[in-house]
mmCIF file of C-alpha atoms in Angstrom:
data_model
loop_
_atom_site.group_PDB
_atom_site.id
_atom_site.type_symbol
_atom_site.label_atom_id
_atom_site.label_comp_id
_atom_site.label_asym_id
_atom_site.label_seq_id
_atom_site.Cartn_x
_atom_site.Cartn_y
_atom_site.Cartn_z
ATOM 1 C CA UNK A 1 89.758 -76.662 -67.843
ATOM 2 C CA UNK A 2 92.516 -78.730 -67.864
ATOM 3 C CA UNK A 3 93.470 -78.575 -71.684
ATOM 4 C CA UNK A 4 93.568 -74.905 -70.799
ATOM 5 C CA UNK A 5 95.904 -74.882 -67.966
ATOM 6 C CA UNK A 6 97.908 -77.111 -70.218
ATOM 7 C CA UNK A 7 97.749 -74.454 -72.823
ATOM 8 C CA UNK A 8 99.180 -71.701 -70.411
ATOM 9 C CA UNK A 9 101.780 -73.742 -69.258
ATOM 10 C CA UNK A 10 103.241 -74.335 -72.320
ATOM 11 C CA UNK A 11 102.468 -70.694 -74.009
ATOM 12 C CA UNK A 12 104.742 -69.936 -70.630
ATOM 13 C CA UNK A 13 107.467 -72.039 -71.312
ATOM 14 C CA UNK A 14 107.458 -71.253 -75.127
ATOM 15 C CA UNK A 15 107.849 -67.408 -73.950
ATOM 16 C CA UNK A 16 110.000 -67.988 -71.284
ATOM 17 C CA UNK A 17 112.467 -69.759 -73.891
ATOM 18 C CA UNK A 18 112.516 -67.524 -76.341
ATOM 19 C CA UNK A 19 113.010 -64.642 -73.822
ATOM 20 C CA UNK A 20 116.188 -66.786 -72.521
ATOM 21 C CA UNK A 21 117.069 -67.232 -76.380
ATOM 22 C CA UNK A 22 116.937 -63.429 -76.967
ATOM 23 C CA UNK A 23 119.237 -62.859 -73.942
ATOM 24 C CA UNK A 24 121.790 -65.325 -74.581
ATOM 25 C CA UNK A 25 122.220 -64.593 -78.136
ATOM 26 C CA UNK A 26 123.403 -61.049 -77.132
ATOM 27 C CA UNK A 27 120.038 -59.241 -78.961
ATOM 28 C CA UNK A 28 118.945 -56.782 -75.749
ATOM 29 C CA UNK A 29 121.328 -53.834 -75.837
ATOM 30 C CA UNK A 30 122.166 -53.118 -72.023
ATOM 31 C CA UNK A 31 123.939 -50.042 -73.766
ATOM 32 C CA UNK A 32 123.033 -46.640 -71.067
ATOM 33 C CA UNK A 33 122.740 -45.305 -74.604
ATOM 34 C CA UNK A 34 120.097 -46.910 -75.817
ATOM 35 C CA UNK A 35 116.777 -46.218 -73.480
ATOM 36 C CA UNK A 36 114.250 -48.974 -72.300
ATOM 37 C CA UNK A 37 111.076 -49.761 -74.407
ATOM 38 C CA UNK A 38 108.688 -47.378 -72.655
ATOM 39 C CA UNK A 39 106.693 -50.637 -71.357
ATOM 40 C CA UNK A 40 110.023 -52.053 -70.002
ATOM 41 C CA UNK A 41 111.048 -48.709 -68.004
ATOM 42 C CA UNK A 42 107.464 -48.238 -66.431
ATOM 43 C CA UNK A 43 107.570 -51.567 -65.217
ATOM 44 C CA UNK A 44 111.217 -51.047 -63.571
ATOM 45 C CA UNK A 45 110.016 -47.561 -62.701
ATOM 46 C CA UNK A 46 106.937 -49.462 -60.615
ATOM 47 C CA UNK A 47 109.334 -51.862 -59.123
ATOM 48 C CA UNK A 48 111.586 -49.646 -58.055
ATOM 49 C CA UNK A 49 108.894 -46.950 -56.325
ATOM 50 C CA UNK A 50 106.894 -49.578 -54.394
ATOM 51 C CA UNK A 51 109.973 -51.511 -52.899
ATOM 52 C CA UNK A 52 111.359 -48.064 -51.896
ATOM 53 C CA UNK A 53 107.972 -47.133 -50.402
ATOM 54 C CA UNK A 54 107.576 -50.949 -48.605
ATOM 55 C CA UNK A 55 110.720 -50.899 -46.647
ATOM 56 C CA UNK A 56 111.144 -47.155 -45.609
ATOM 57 C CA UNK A 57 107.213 -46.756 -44.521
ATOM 58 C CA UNK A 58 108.011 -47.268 -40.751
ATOM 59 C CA UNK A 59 111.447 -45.362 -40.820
ATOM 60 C CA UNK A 60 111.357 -42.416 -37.738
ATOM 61 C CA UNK A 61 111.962 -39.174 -39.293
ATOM 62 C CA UNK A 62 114.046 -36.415 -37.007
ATOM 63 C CA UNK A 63 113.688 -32.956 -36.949
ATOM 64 C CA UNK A 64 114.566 -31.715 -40.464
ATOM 65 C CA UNK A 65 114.458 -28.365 -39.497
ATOM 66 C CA UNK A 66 117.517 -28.349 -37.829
ATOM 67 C CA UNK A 67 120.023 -25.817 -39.019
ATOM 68 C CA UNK A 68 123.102 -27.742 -37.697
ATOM 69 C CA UNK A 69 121.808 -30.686 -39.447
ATOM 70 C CA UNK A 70 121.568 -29.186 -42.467
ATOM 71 C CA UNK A 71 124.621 -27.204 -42.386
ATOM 72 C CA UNK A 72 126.428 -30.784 -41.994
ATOM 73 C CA UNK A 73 124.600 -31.951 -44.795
ATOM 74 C CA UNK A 74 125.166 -29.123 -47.325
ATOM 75 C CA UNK A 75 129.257 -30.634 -47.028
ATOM 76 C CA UNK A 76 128.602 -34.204 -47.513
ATOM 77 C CA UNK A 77 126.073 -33.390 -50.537
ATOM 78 C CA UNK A 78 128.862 -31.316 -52.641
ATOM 79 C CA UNK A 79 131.749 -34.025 -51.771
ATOM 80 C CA UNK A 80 129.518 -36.653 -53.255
ATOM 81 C CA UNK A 81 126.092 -35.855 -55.179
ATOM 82 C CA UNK A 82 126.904 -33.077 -57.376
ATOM 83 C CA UNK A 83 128.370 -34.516 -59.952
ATOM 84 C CA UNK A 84 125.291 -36.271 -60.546
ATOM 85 C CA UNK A 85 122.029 -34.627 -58.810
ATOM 86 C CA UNK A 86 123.513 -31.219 -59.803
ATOM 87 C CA UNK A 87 123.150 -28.141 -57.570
ATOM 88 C CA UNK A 88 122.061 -24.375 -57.400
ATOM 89 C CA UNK A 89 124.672 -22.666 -60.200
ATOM 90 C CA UNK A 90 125.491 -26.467 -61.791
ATOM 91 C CA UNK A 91 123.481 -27.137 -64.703
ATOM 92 C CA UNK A 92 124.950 -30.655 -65.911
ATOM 93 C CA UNK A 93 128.243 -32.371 -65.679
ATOM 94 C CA UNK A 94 129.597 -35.154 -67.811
ATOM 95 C CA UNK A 95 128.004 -37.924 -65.385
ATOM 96 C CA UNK A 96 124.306 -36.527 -64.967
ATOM 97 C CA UNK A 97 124.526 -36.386 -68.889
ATOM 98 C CA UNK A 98 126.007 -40.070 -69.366
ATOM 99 C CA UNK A 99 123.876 -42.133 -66.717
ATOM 100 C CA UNK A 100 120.570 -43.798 -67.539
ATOM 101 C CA UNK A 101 118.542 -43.775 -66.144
ATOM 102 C CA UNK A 102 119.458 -40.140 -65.856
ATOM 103 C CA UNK A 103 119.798 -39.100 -61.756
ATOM 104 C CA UNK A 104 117.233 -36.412 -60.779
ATOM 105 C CA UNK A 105 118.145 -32.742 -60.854
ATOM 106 C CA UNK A 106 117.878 -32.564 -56.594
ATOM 107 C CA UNK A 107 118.348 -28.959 -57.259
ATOM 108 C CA UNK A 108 115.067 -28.415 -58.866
ATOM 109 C CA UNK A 109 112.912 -31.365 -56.946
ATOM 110 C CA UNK A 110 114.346 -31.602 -53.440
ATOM 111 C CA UNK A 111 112.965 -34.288 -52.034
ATOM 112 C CA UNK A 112 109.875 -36.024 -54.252
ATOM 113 C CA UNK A 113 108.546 -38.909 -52.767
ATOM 114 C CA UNK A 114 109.322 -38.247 -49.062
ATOM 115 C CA UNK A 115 112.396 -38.132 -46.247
ATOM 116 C CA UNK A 116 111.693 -41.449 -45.465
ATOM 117 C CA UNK A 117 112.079 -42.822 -48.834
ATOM 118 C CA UNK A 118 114.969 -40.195 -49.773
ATOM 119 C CA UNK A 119 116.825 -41.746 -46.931
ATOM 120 C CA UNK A 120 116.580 -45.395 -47.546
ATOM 121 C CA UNK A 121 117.867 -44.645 -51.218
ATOM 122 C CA UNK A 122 120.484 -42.960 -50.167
ATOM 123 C CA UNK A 123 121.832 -45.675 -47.356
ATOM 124 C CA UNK A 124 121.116 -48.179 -49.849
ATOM 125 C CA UNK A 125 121.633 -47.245 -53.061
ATOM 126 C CA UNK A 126 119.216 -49.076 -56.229
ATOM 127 C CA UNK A 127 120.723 -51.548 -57.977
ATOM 128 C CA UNK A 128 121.929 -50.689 -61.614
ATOM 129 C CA UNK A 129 121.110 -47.514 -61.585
ATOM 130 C CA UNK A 130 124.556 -45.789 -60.812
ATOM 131 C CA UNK A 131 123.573 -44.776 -56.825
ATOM 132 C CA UNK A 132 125.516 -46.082 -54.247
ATOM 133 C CA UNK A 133 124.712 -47.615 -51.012
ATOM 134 C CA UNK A 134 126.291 -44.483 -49.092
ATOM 135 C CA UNK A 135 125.465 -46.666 -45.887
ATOM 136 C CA UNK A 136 128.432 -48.970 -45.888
ATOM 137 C CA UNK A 137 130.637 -45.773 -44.941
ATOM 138 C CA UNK A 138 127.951 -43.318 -43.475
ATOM 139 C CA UNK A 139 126.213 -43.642 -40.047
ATOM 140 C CA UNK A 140 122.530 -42.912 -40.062
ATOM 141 C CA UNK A 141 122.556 -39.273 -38.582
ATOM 142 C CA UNK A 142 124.945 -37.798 -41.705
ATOM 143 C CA UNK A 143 122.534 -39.373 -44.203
ATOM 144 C CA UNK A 144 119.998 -37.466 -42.571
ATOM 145 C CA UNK A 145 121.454 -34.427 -42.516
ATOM 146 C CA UNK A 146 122.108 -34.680 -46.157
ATOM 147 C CA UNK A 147 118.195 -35.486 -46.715
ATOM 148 C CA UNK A 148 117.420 -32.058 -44.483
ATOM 149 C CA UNK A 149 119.842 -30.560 -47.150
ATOM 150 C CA UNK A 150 118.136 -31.811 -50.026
ATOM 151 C CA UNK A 151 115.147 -30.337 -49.371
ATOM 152 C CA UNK A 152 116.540 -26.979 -48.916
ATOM 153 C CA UNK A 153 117.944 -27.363 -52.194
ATOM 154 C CA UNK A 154 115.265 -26.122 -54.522
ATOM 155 C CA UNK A 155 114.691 -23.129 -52.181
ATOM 156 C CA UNK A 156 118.277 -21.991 -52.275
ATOM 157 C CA UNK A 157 120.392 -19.727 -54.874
ATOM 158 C CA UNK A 158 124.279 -20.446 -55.775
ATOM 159 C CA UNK A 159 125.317 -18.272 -53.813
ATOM 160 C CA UNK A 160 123.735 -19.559 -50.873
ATOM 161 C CA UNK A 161 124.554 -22.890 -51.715
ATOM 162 C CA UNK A 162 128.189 -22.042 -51.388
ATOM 163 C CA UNK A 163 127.903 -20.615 -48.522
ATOM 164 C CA UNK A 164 126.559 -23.765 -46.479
ATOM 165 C CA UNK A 165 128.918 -25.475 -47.846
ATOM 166 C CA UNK A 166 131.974 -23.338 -46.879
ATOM 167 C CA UNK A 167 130.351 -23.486 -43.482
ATOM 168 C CA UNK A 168 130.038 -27.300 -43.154
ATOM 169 C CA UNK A 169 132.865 -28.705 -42.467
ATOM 170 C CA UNK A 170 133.281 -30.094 -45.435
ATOM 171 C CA UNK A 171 133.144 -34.099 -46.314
ATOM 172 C CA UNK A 172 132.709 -35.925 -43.103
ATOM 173 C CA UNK A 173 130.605 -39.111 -41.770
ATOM 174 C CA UNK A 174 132.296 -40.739 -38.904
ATOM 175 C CA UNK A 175 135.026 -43.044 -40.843
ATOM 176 C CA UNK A 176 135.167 -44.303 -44.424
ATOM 177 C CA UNK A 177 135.555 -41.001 -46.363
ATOM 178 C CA UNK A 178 137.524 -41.701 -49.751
ATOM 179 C CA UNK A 179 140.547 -39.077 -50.158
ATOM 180 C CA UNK A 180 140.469 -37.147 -53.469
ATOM 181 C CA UNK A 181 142.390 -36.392 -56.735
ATOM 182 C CA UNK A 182 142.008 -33.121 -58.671
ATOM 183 C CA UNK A 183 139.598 -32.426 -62.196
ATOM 184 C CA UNK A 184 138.829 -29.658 -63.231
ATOM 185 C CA UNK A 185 135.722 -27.530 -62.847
ATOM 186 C CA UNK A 186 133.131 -26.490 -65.249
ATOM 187 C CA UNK A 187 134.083 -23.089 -65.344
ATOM 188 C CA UNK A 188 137.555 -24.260 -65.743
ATOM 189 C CA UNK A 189 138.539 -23.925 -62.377
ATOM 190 C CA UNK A 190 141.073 -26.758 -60.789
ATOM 191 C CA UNK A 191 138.427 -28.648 -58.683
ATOM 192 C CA UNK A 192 138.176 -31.648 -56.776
ATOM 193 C CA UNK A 193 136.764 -33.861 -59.212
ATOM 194 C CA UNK A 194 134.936 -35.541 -56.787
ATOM 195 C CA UNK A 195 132.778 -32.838 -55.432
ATOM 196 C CA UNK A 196 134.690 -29.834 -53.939
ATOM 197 C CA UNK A 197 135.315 -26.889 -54.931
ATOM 198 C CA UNK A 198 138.880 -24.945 -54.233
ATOM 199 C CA UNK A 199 139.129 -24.484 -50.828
ATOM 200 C CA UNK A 200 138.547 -21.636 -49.176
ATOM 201 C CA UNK A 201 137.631 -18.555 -50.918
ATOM 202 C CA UNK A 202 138.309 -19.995 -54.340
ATOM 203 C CA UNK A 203 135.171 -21.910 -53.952
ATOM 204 C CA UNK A 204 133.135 -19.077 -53.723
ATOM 205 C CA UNK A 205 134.991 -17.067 -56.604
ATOM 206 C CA UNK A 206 135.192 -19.607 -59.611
ATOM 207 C CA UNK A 207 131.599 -21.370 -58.198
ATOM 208 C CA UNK A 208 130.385 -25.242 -57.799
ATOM 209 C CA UNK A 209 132.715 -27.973 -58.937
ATOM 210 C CA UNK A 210 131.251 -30.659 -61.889
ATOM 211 C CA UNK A 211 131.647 -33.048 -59.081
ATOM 212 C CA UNK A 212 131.496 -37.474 -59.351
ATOM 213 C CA UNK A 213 129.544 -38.363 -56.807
ATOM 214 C CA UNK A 214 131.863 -40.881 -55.188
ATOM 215 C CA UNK A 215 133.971 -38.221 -53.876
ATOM 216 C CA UNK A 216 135.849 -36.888 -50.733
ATOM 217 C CA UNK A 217 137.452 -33.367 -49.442
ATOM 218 C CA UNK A 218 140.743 -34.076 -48.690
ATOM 219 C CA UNK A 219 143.056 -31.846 -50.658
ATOM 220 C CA UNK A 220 146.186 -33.772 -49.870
ATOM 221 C CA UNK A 221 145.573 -37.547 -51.176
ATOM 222 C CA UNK A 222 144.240 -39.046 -53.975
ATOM 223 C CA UNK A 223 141.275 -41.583 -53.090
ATOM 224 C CA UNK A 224 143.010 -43.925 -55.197
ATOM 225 C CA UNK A 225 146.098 -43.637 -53.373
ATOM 226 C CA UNK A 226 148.007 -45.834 -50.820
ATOM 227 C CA UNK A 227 148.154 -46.018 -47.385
ATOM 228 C CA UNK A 228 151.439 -44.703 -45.643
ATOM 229 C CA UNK A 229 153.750 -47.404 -46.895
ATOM 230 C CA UNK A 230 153.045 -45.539 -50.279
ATOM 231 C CA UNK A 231 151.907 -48.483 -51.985
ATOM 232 C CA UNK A 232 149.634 -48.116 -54.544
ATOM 233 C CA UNK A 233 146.363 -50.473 -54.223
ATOM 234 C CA UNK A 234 146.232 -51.421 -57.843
ATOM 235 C CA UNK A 235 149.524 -52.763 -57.576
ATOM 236 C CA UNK A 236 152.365 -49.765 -58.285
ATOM 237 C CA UNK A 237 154.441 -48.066 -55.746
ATOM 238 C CA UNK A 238 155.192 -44.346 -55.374
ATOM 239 C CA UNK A 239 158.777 -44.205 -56.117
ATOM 240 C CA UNK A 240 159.528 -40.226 -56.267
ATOM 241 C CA UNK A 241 157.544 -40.251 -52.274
ATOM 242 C CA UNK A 242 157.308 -43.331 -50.842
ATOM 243 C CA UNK A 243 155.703 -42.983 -47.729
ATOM 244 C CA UNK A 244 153.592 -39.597 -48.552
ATOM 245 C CA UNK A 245 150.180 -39.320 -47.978
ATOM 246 C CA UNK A 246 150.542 -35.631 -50.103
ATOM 247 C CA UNK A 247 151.319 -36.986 -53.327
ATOM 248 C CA UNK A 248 148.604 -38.357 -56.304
ATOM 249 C CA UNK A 249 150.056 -41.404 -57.600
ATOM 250 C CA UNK A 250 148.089 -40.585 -60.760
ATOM 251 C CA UNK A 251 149.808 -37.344 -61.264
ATOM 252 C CA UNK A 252 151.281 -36.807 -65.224
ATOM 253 C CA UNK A 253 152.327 -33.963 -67.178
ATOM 254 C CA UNK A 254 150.380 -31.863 -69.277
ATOM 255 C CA UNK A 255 150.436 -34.221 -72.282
ATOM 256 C CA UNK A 256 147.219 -36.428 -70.586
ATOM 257 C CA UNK A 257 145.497 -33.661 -71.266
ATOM 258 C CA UNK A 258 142.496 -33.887 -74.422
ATOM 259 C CA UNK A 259 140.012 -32.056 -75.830
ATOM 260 C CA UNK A 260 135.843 -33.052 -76.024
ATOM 261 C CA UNK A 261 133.391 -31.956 -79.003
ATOM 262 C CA UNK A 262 132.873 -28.641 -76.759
ATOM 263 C CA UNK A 263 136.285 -27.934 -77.643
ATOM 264 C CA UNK A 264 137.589 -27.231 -73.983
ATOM 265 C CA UNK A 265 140.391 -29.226 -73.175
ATOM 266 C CA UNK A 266 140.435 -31.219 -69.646
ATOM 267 C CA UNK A 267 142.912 -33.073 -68.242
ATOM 268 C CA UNK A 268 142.092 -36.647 -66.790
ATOM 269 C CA UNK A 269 144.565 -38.838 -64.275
ATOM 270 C CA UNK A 270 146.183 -41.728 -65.686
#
């Protein structure tokens, strides 16, 4: 018995090494490119589902029902999900493409594995994965009415989708929301790249914005930009408007513009 136990422990540390070895010497690819062994990503898949199930099994679950609470959350979900959970009329943007693990289509699933565990990922977020802990800016009663959104979602069309968004109210959560800079749309239309559409009636004319998720609804600032001394927070100052809120320190001419493999040519801030 004990020459066994001797045998384990050293098989163990013999692993464990060569494990460390593999890691240090650069040999795992942590590339989002380059998938996990299907053994690795069912383990992480298990990991992930039962400590999402553990901590949000005694969470109190309101009234989901609640059209007021949905309608709040049908704004906060297009300022900062689409661009990767997609939406009725969105089929794919460049993030839902590029992540891995690759976010769920909400508009086709809703919510999978319960409001209880929808709304403890969304408050906080799983590590590594690209999905935010929307809970360091968000109270509680927004992220809930963007899980009675979500599972609306798969029963709704586009054009239904835009209009409880139009009737929202648009990005809000009590404090914290980011401003915005412009992107352009799927369809070509100029779009907040962070989740809204055009305001107004544009929105519903030229459809759903291919939205980042980390986005606000504020036409008039960047979410990069300064506060009102006009200072820029990676270091810069507005010079042409010190002092305005209105102006996108990231604004450049025409020449940032480039073209993808598609062939249709966006232009990115600086």
């Amino acid at each position: 018995m004990k020459k066994t136990i001797t045998t384990l422990v050293v098989a163990g540390a013999v692993g464990s090494a060569a494990i460390l070895a593999g890691a240090y010497s650069g040999l795992i690819n942590v590339g989002a490119d380059d998938p996990h062994y299907p053994a690795v990503h069912a383990f992480l898949s298990m990991a992930r589902d039962r400590s999402i199930e553990a901590r949000s099994k005694d969470i109190e679950i309101p009234n989901l029902d609640d059209e007021a609470l949905i309608r709040g959350g049908a704004g906060n979900y297009n300022a900062m999900c689409v661009g990767c959970h997609l939406a009725p009329g969105v089929e794919q943007t460049e993030l839902s493409q590029a992540l891995y693990p690759a976010p769920p289509n909400l508009a086709k699933i809703g919510i999978d594995a319960g409001p209880a565990s929808a709304f403890w990922v969304i408050k906080h977020g799983i590590k590594a994965t690209g999905m935010p802990a929307w809970g360091k800016s968000m109270g509680d009663e927004y992220i809930w009415g963007m899980v009675a959104f979500i599972s609306q979602l798969p029963k709704i069309d586009a054009t239904q989708y835009q209009a409880l968004v139009a009737a929202s109210g648009g990005h809000q959560h009590g404090g914290g929301e980011s401003q915005t800079h412009n992107h352009e749309s799927l369809d070509g239309s100029n779009s907040d790249h962070h989740g809204n559409a055009a305001a107004g009636g544009e929105s519903g004319r030229r459809g759903i914005a291919a939205a980042d998720h980390h986005g606000g609804s504020a036409p008039e600032a960047d979410h990069h930009s300064s506060s009102s001394n006009g200072d820029d927070h990676h270091g810069g100052s507005n010079t042409s408007t010190k002092g305005s809120s209105a102006s996108d320190h990231h604004a450049e001419p025409a020449s940032n513009a480039h073209t993808h493999a598609d062939g249709k040519e966006h232009v990115h801030d600086s």
